[in-house]
Every structure is written in structure tokens, then in C-alpha cells.
Amino acid sequence: MKIGVVGKGGVGKTTLSALLARSLADRGRRVLAVDTDSNPNLGLSLGLDPSATEALPTVPRSIVVGSRGDLTVGELMADYAAATPSGVTVMSALRVTEAAAGCTCGGHATVRSLLGEALDTETDDTIVDMEAGIEHLSRSGGTLAHADVLVLVMEPSLKAVITVRRTIALAHDLGIGAWVGVGNKVSDDQQDLLARLCTDHDVPLDVVIPASREVVEADRLGTPLGHGEAGGVWTAVESLTDRLLDRLRAPALQ
Ligand SMILES: Nc1ncnc2c1ncn2[C@@H]1O[C@H](COP(=O)(O)OP(=O)(O)OP(=O)(O)O)[C@@H](O)[C@H]1O
Ligand SMILES: [Mg+2]
């Protein structure tokens, strides 16, 4: 599966990308997690320490991935991906390391070309943790144009839900065929609000991930979330994983 994790700034895309990647890896799948944040932190959430996260190589911009491109998928992963203690392989695709080096469009095009390839010789699932907002659905032909499914992350807020609404419109135009709506950081007293906002704006709400003190604490320390239940977070993540795998096994039904 090629999965794009998208949403408004701060809704939990990186947190959820790491948890979903770990959940898939724990089920024995080979998982590549692609960090497209220019200020990348996904490695930390997957168990790398700060120095190893800083040392991750950055994929060069504007290379075409594929058998007729600059690097094959295997070469790209050999040169630029790194194993993490979580069992997930991580790649930092858009890191900005130089001031005044220009825009990152070339890096987006590279990720687009990677997703356009058959990746199954190297990985079962590729999860792309997107930078905030929706521009990536328009720039460089749409970074996620070849994604199979989008995970649309939203907090219980009007702006987060509207961002998802706009994302769906662009995904539709790009021909992305499937998406899953995920509420994140949802406390018990905000469940009704989120459900109402989603109904009002015609946004699917398929999985609800609770607000969790443990998630905040792990993030503060820059460590991966422990395997304890964390207030129901893991149960919700497992149900998201089940949903995505069910879709993979029965695509005709979705
Ligand atoms: N389920 C949750 N419960 C409580 N806090 C959460 C939860 N998920 C994420 N957070 C917190 O929300 C904040 C933002 O999370 P994260 O960095 O994953 O968001 P993001 O969407 O990737 O942000 P950005 O747009 O900057 O990339 C962090 O402090 C994180 O700990
Ligand atoms: Mg992030």
C-alpha cells in the first residue's frame, strides 16, 4: 500500500504516521516511512536517537526514481533509507539543510516518482508523512498523485475538518481513489463536536484516536510511544490498520 498521511498543521500527522508504520511492521510487513517535512522528526518517533535522526541522509532533489531514472527504488533505499529500532525503515526526503537553497519542488517531484514505481520488491507499505496543508496535492504534479489511499487526519476543530474537505476535492481531481478520515486528539467531550463537524462538511469519520497524555509525554521527550495502551490510542491505531489492510485485500468492495 502507498499511504499518504495528510492534514492541517499540528493535527498529528507525524505521530500517526509513526504509529501506523509500527503497527504494520509489528504485523510482519516491510514498511518504508517517508518523511516529507523540511524539518524532519519522524525518525525520532520511530526510535532513532537525535544524532541518528540528524545523520539521516537526505534524498537529493529532482532525481527521478525508477528503472529508467537516476536511481532504481532499490538503489534509492540502499543509499538513503535507514533501519530504525521500531522495525520500520525511514527515509528523509525533503530536509532543508542549506539556507537560501530555493524551493523544495524538486524533492516533491522525487517523492512523486518514487510512489509512481512498483515498490513491492523493497517494501509492502510506504507511508508518506506529509508536511502540513494541501499544497503538496498541487505542486510538482501532486506529490501524492500515485498514493493508493490517503489518511486524512483532523483534530476536533472546524479548520481541521475544512482542510480535509479541501483535500478530498484535490485528491478526487488527482484520481486518488480512496481515503480514510481519522479524528485525532479527541477527548470524550469532543467526540460529538467532531462527528457533527464531519457530518456538516461531508467528511468521513472512520476512526477516532483519543487524546492521550502518554502521546504528549513521548513527543515531549522525542521518544516513540510505548506499547502500553495509552488511553486507547493503540486500539484505535490497530483498527485503522485493520481498515487499511481490509481495503487492500478487497479493493473491489471499497
Ligand atoms: N492522540 C494524541 N493525543 C494527544 N496529543 C497528540 C496526539 N497526537 C498528536 N498529539 C500531539 O500533537 C502535537 C502535534 O503532533 P504532530 O507533530 O504529530 O503533528 P503534525 O500534524 O505532524 O504537525 P506538523 O503539521 O507540524 O507536521 C504533538 O505535541 C503531539 O504530541
Ligand atoms: Mg509532522
PDB file of N, CA and C in Angstrom, residues 184-252:
ATOM      1  N   ASN A 184      -8.208  12.786  15.461  1.00  0.00           N
ATOM      2  CA  ASN A 184      -7.105  12.559  16.403  1.00  0.00           C
ATOM      3  C   ASN A 184      -7.168  13.591  17.524  1.00  0.00           C
ATOM      4  N   LYS A 185      -6.598  13.227  18.664  1.00  0.00           N
ATOM      5  CA  LYS A 185      -6.611  14.097  19.861  1.00  0.00           C
ATOM      6  C   LYS A 185      -8.049  14.378  20.281  1.00  0.00           C
ATOM      7  N   VAL A 186      -8.877  13.362  20.247  1.00  0.00           N
ATOM      8  CA  VAL A 186     -10.299  13.555  20.534  1.00  0.00           C
ATOM      9  C   VAL A 186     -10.591  13.145  21.978  1.00  0.00           C
ATOM     10  N   SER A 187     -10.871  14.112  22.834  1.00  0.00           N
ATOM     11  CA  SER A 187     -11.260  13.774  24.205  1.00  0.00           C
ATOM     12  C   SER A 187     -12.735  13.386  24.194  1.00  0.00           C
ATOM     13  N   ASP A 188     -13.171  12.719  25.279  1.00  0.00           N
ATOM     14  CA  ASP A 188     -14.548  12.203  25.318  1.00  0.00           C
ATOM     15  C   ASP A 188     -15.561  13.315  25.039  1.00  0.00           C
ATOM     16  N   ASP A 189     -15.310  14.485  25.623  1.00  0.00           N
ATOM     17  CA  ASP A 189     -16.314  15.552  25.485  1.00  0.00           C
ATOM     18  C   ASP A 189     -16.253  16.252  24.126  1.00  0.00           C
ATOM     19  N   GLN A 190     -15.317  15.861  23.249  1.00  0.00           N
ATOM     20  CA  GLN A 190     -15.250  16.497  21.920  1.00  0.00           C
ATOM     21  C   GLN A 190     -15.717  15.561  20.800  1.00  0.00           C
ATOM     22  N   GLN A 191     -16.081  14.333  21.183  1.00  0.00           N
ATOM     23  CA  GLN A 191     -16.471  13.359  20.141  1.00  0.00           C
ATOM     24  C   GLN A 191     -17.683  13.828  19.346  1.00  0.00           C
ATOM     25  N   ASP A 192     -18.677  14.354  20.070  1.00  0.00           N
ATOM     26  CA  ASP A 192     -19.910  14.777  19.389  1.00  0.00           C
ATOM     27  C   ASP A 192     -19.632  15.960  18.462  1.00  0.00           C
ATOM     28  N   LEU A 193     -18.804  16.879  18.956  1.00  0.00           N
ATOM     29  CA  LEU A 193     -18.458  18.053  18.137  1.00  0.00           C
ATOM     30  C   LEU A 193     -17.811  17.604  16.829  1.00  0.00           C
ATOM     31  N   LEU A 194     -16.834  16.712  16.941  1.00  0.00           N
ATOM     32  CA  LEU A 194     -16.137  16.272  15.722  1.00  0.00           C
ATOM     33  C   LEU A 194     -17.107  15.561  14.780  1.00  0.00           C
ATOM     34  N   ALA A 195     -17.939  14.694  15.327  1.00  0.00           N
ATOM     35  CA  ALA A 195     -18.897  13.965  14.480  1.00  0.00           C
ATOM     36  C   ALA A 195     -19.806  14.955  13.755  1.00  0.00           C
ATOM     37  N   ARG A 196     -20.253  15.979  14.477  1.00  0.00           N
ATOM     38  CA  ARG A 196     -21.158  16.963  13.860  1.00  0.00           C
ATOM     39  C   ARG A 196     -20.437  17.754  12.762  1.00  0.00           C
ATOM     40  N   LEU A 197     -19.199  18.180  13.045  1.00  0.00           N
ATOM     41  CA  LEU A 197     -18.440  18.932  12.034  1.00  0.00           C
ATOM     42  C   LEU A 197     -18.243  18.089  10.778  1.00  0.00           C
ATOM     43  N   CYS A 198     -17.949  16.816  10.981  1.00  0.00           N
ATOM     44  CA  CYS A 198     -17.719  15.936   9.818  1.00  0.00           C
ATOM     45  C   CYS A 198     -19.007  15.762   9.018  1.00  0.00           C
ATOM     46  N   THR A 199     -20.108  15.582   9.713  1.00  0.00           N
ATOM     47  CA  THR A 199     -21.391  15.450   9.006  1.00  0.00           C
ATOM     48  C   THR A 199     -21.712  16.733   8.248  1.00  0.00           C
ATOM     49  N   ASP A 200     -21.546  17.869   8.937  1.00  0.00           N
ATOM     50  CA  ASP A 200     -21.898  19.161   8.317  1.00  0.00           C
ATOM     51  C   ASP A 200     -21.070  19.433   7.064  1.00  0.00           C
ATOM     52  N   HIS A 201     -19.828  18.946   7.048  1.00  0.00           N
ATOM     53  CA  HIS A 201     -18.935  19.284   5.924  1.00  0.00           C
ATOM     54  C   HIS A 201     -18.676  18.078   5.022  1.00  0.00           C
ATOM     55  N   ASP A 202     -19.485  17.053   5.199  1.00  0.00           N
ATOM     56  CA  ASP A 202     -19.432  15.891   4.329  1.00  0.00           C
ATOM     57  C   ASP A 202     -18.043  15.253   4.285  1.00  0.00           C
ATOM     58  N   VAL A 203     -17.501  15.056   5.467  1.00  0.00           N
ATOM     59  CA  VAL A 203     -16.170  14.460   5.613  1.00  0.00           C
ATOM     60  C   VAL A 203     -16.341  13.126   6.357  1.00  0.00           C
ATOM     61  N   PRO A 204     -15.697  12.053   5.894  1.00  0.00           N
ATOM     62  CA  PRO A 204     -15.859  10.774   6.593  1.00  0.00           C
ATOM     63  C   PRO A 204     -15.100  10.760   7.922  1.00  0.00           C
ATOM     64  N   LEU A 205     -15.692  10.124   8.900  1.00  0.00           N
ATOM     65  CA  LEU A 205     -15.002   9.952  10.186  1.00  0.00           C
ATOM     66  C   LEU A 205     -14.988   8.452  10.470  1.00  0.00           C
ATOM     67  N   ASP A 206     -13.919   7.803  10.044  1.00  0.00           N
ATOM     68  CA  ASP A 206     -13.870   6.343  10.095  1.00  0.00           C
ATOM     69  C   ASP A 206     -13.242   5.810  11.381  1.00  0.00           C
ATOM     70  N   VAL A 207     -12.262   6.532  11.895  1.00  0.00           N
ATOM     71  CA  VAL A 207     -11.539   6.075  13.095  1.00  0.00           C
ATOM     72  C   VAL A 207     -11.331   7.286  13.995  1.00  0.00           C
ATOM     73  N   VAL A 208     -11.490   7.073  15.293  1.00  0.00           N
ATOM     74  CA  VAL A 208     -11.277   8.163  16.260  1.00  0.00           C
ATOM     75  C   VAL A 208     -10.164   7.759  17.214  1.00  0.00           C
ATOM     76  N   ILE A 209      -9.125   8.590  17.252  1.00  0.00           N
ATOM     77  CA  ILE A 209      -7.991   8.313  18.138  1.00  0.00           C
ATOM     78  C   ILE A 209      -8.073   9.270  19.328  1.00  0.00           C
ATOM     79  N   PRO A 210      -8.084   8.707  20.542  1.00  0.00           N
ATOM     80  CA  PRO A 210      -8.287   9.580  21.695  1.00  0.00           C
ATOM     81  C   PRO A 210      -7.118  10.525  21.957  1.00  0.00           C
ATOM     82  N   ALA A 211      -7.417  11.614  22.633  1.00  0.00           N
ATOM     83  CA  ALA A 211      -6.361  12.475  23.160  1.00  0.00           C
ATOM     84  C   ALA A 211      -5.665  11.692  24.277  1.00  0.00           C
ATOM     85  N   SER A 212      -4.341  11.723  24.276  1.00  0.00           N
ATOM     86  CA  SER A 212      -3.617  10.877  25.225  1.00  0.00           C
ATOM     87  C   SER A 212      -2.440  11.622  25.847  1.00  0.00           C
ATOM     88  N   ARG A 213      -2.392  11.586  27.163  1.00  0.00           N
ATOM     89  CA  ARG A 213      -1.285  12.203  27.891  1.00  0.00           C
ATOM     90  C   ARG A 213       0.034  11.515  27.527  1.00  0.00           C
ATOM     91  N   GLU A 214      -0.022  10.189  27.338  1.00  0.00           N
ATOM     92  CA  GLU A 214       1.198   9.434  27.020  1.00  0.00           C
ATOM     93  C   GLU A 214       1.790   9.866  25.675  1.00  0.00           C
ATOM     94  N   VAL A 215       0.917  10.165  24.715  1.00  0.00           N
ATOM     95  CA  VAL A 215       1.405  10.624  23.405  1.00  0.00           C
ATOM     96  C   VAL A 215       2.127  11.962  23.562  1.00  0.00           C
ATOM     97  N   VAL A 216       1.525  12.852  24.324  1.00  0.00           N
ATOM     98  CA  VAL A 216       2.136  14.175  24.534  1.00  0.00           C
ATOM     99  C   VAL A 216       3.489  14.020  25.221  1.00  0.00           C
ATOM    100  N   GLU A 217       3.528  13.156  26.234  1.00  0.00           N
ATOM    101  CA  GLU A 217       4.767  12.968  27.005  1.00  0.00           C
ATOM    102  C   GLU A 217       5.872  12.375  26.126  1.00  0.00           C
ATOM    103  N   ALA A 218       5.528  11.357  25.321  1.00  0.00           N
ATOM    104  CA  ALA A 218       6.530  10.754  24.428  1.00  0.00           C
ATOM    105  C   ALA A 218       7.046  11.800  23.445  1.00  0.00           C
ATOM    106  N   ASP A 219       6.127  12.622  22.950  1.00  0.00           N
ATOM    107  CA  ASP A 219       6.519  13.650  21.979  1.00  0.00           C
ATOM    108  C   ASP A 219       7.449  14.670  22.626  1.00  0.00           C
ATOM    109  N   ARG A 220       7.131  15.001  23.868  1.00  0.00           N
ATOM    110  CA  ARG A 220       7.961  15.989  24.577  1.00  0.00           C
ATOM    111  C   ARG A 220       9.397  15.471  24.712  1.00  0.00           C
ATOM    112  N   LEU A 221       9.523  14.179  24.948  1.00  0.00           N
ATOM    113  CA  LEU A 221      10.860  13.587  25.128  1.00  0.00           C
ATOM    114  C   LEU A 221      11.492  13.182  23.799  1.00  0.00           C
ATOM    115  N   GLY A 222      10.712  13.232  22.733  1.00  0.00           N
ATOM    116  CA  GLY A 222      11.226  12.808  21.425  1.00  0.00           C
ATOM    117  C   GLY A 222      11.492  11.315  21.372  1.00  0.00           C
ATOM    118  N   THR A 223      10.636  10.551  22.047  1.00  0.00           N
ATOM    119  CA  THR A 223      10.791   9.092  22.053  1.00  0.00           C
ATOM    120  C   THR A 223       9.541   8.454  21.463  1.00  0.00           C
ATOM    121  N   PRO A 224       9.643   7.193  21.015  1.00  0.00           N
ATOM    122  CA  PRO A 224       8.446   6.544  20.472  1.00  0.00           C
ATOM    123  C   PRO A 224       7.444   6.257  21.589  1.00  0.00           C
ATOM    124  N   LEU A 225       6.179   6.239  21.254  1.00  0.00           N
ATOM    125  CA  LEU A 225       5.152   5.876  22.232  1.00  0.00           C
ATOM    126  C   LEU A 225       5.381   4.432  22.662  1.00  0.00           C
ATOM    127  N   GLY A 226       5.293   4.178  23.983  1.00  0.00           N
ATOM    128  CA  GLY A 226       5.457   2.813  24.483  1.00  0.00           C
ATOM    129  C   GLY A 226       4.332   1.908  24.009  1.00  0.00           C
ATOM    130  N   HIS A 227       4.477   0.609  24.279  1.00  0.00           N
ATOM    131  CA  HIS A 227       3.471  -0.333  23.795  1.00  0.00           C
ATOM    132  C   HIS A 227       2.266  -0.443  24.724  1.00  0.00           C
ATOM    133  N   GLY A 228       2.277   0.277  25.859  1.00  0.00           N
ATOM    134  CA  GLY A 228       1.098   0.296  26.743  1.00  0.00           C
ATOM    135  C   GLY A 228      -0.083   0.901  26.006  1.00  0.00           C
ATOM    136  N   GLU A 229      -1.259   0.786  26.549  1.00  0.00           N
ATOM    137  CA  GLU A 229      -2.469   1.132  25.786  1.00  0.00           C
ATOM    138  C   GLU A 229      -2.610   2.631  25.501  1.00  0.00           C
ATOM    139  N   ALA A 230      -1.995   3.472  26.345  1.00  0.00           N
ATOM    140  CA  ALA A 230      -2.001   4.931  26.114  1.00  0.00           C
ATOM    141  C   ALA A 230      -3.416   5.476  25.914  1.00  0.00           C
ATOM    142  N   GLY A 231      -4.302   5.088  26.830  1.00  0.00           N
ATOM    143  CA  GLY A 231      -5.658   5.647  26.802  1.00  0.00           C
ATOM    144  C   GLY A 231      -6.465   5.257  25.579  1.00  0.00           C
ATOM    145  N   GLY A 232      -6.165   4.104  25.009  1.00  0.00           N
ATOM    146  CA  GLY A 232      -6.956   3.644  23.854  1.00  0.00           C
ATOM    147  C   GLY A 232      -6.349   3.999  22.506  1.00  0.00           C
ATOM    148  N   VAL A 233      -5.173   4.644  22.517  1.00  0.00           N
ATOM    149  CA  VAL A 233      -4.565   5.052  21.242  1.00  0.00           C
ATOM    150  C   VAL A 233      -4.203   3.835  20.394  1.00  0.00           C
ATOM    151  N   TRP A 234      -3.572   2.836  21.030  1.00  0.00           N
ATOM    152  CA  TRP A 234      -3.136   1.695  20.207  1.00  0.00           C
ATOM    153  C   TRP A 234      -4.330   0.918  19.638  1.00  0.00           C
ATOM    154  N   THR A 235      -5.384   0.778  20.444  1.00  0.00           N
ATOM    155  CA  THR A 235      -6.568   0.063  19.934  1.00  0.00           C
ATOM    156  C   THR A 235      -7.106   0.771  18.693  1.00  0.00           C
ATOM    157  N   ALA A 236      -7.149   2.109  18.757  1.00  0.00           N
ATOM    158  CA  ALA A 236      -7.660   2.875  17.614  1.00  0.00           C
ATOM    159  C   ALA A 236      -6.718   2.751  16.416  1.00  0.00           C
ATOM    160  N   VAL A 237      -5.410   2.780  16.672  1.00  0.00           N
ATOM    161  CA  VAL A 237      -4.449   2.654  15.560  1.00  0.00           C
ATOM    162  C   VAL A 237      -4.584   1.268  14.932  1.00  0.00           C
ATOM    163  N   GLU A 238      -4.757   0.237  15.778  1.00  0.00           N
ATOM    164  CA  GLU A 238      -4.920  -1.115  15.219  1.00  0.00           C
ATOM    165  C   GLU A 238      -6.185  -1.183  14.360  1.00  0.00           C
ATOM    166  N   SER A 239      -7.212  -0.478  14.759  1.00  0.00           N
ATOM    167  CA  SER A 239      -8.424  -0.542  13.938  1.00  0.00           C
ATOM    168  C   SER A 239      -8.227   0.194  12.615  1.00  0.00           C
ATOM    169  N   LEU A 240      -7.423   1.253  12.632  1.00  0.00           N
ATOM    170  CA  LEU A 240      -7.074   1.922  11.367  1.00  0.00           C
ATOM    171  C   LEU A 240      -6.270   0.965  10.474  1.00  0.00           C
ATOM    172  N   THR A 241      -5.320   0.276  11.078  1.00  0.00           N
ATOM    173  CA  THR A 241      -4.508  -0.686  10.308  1.00  0.00           C
ATOM    174  C   THR A 241      -5.396  -1.774   9.713  1.00  0.00           C
ATOM    175  N   ASP A 242      -6.312  -2.299  10.521  1.00  0.00           N
ATOM    176  CA  ASP A 242      -7.236  -3.332  10.017  1.00  0.00           C
ATOM    177  C   ASP A 242      -8.016  -2.808   8.819  1.00  0.00           C
ATOM    178  N   ARG A 243      -8.469  -1.601   8.964  1.00  0.00           N
ATOM    179  CA  ARG A 243      -9.292  -1.000   7.894  1.00  0.00           C
ATOM    180  C   ARG A 243      -8.497  -0.883   6.595  1.00  0.00           C
ATOM    181  N   LEU A 244      -7.249  -0.431   6.708  1.00  0.00           N
ATOM    182  CA  LEU A 244      -6.417  -0.271   5.509  1.00  0.00           C
ATOM    183  C   LEU A 244      -6.086  -1.630   4.894  1.00  0.00           C
ATOM    184  N   LEU A 245      -5.793  -2.611   5.741  1.00  0.00           N
ATOM    185  CA  LEU A 245      -5.466  -3.939   5.207  1.00  0.00           C
ATOM    186  C   LEU A 245      -6.698  -4.596   4.587  1.00  0.00           C
ATOM    187  N   ASP A 246      -7.856  -4.388   5.190  1.00  0.00           N
ATOM    188  CA  ASP A 246      -9.089  -4.934   4.603  1.00  0.00           C
ATOM    189  C   ASP A 246      -9.297  -4.369   3.209  1.00  0.00           C
ATOM    190  N   ARG A 247      -9.034  -3.084   3.089  1.00  0.00           N
ATOM    191  CA  ARG A 247      -9.185  -2.409   1.801  1.00  0.00           C
ATOM    192  C   ARG A 247      -8.240  -3.011   0.767  1.00  0.00           C
ATOM    193  N   LEU A 248      -7.016  -3.312   1.223  1.00  0.00           N
ATOM    194  CA  LEU A 248      -6.022  -3.898   0.327  1.00  0.00           C
ATOM    195  C   LEU A 248      -6.476  -5.276  -0.160  1.00  0.00           C
ATOM    196  N   ARG A 249      -7.078  -6.037   0.774  1.00  0.00           N
ATOM    197  CA  ARG A 249      -7.459  -7.412   0.423  1.00  0.00           C
ATOM    198  C   ARG A 249      -8.719  -7.456  -0.423  1.00  0.00           C
ATOM    199  N   ALA A 250      -9.556  -6.453  -0.308  1.00  0.00           N
ATOM    200  CA  ALA A 250     -10.820  -6.459  -1.069  1.00  0.00           C
ATOM    201  C   ALA A 250     -11.043  -5.116  -1.744  1.00  0.00           C
ATOM    202  N   PRO A 251     -10.097  -4.702  -2.604  1.00  0.00           N
ATOM    203  CA  PRO A 251     -10.208  -3.352  -3.177  1.00  0.00           C
ATOM    204  C   PRO A 251     -11.494  -3.135  -3.947  1.00  0.00           C
ATOM    205  N   ALA A 252     -12.029  -4.180  -4.527  1.00  0.00           N
ATOM    206  CA  ALA A 252     -13.223  -4.008  -5.348  1.00  0.00           C
ATOM    207  C   ALA A 252     -14.420  -3.573  -4.514  1.00  0.00           C
TER     208      ALA A 252
END
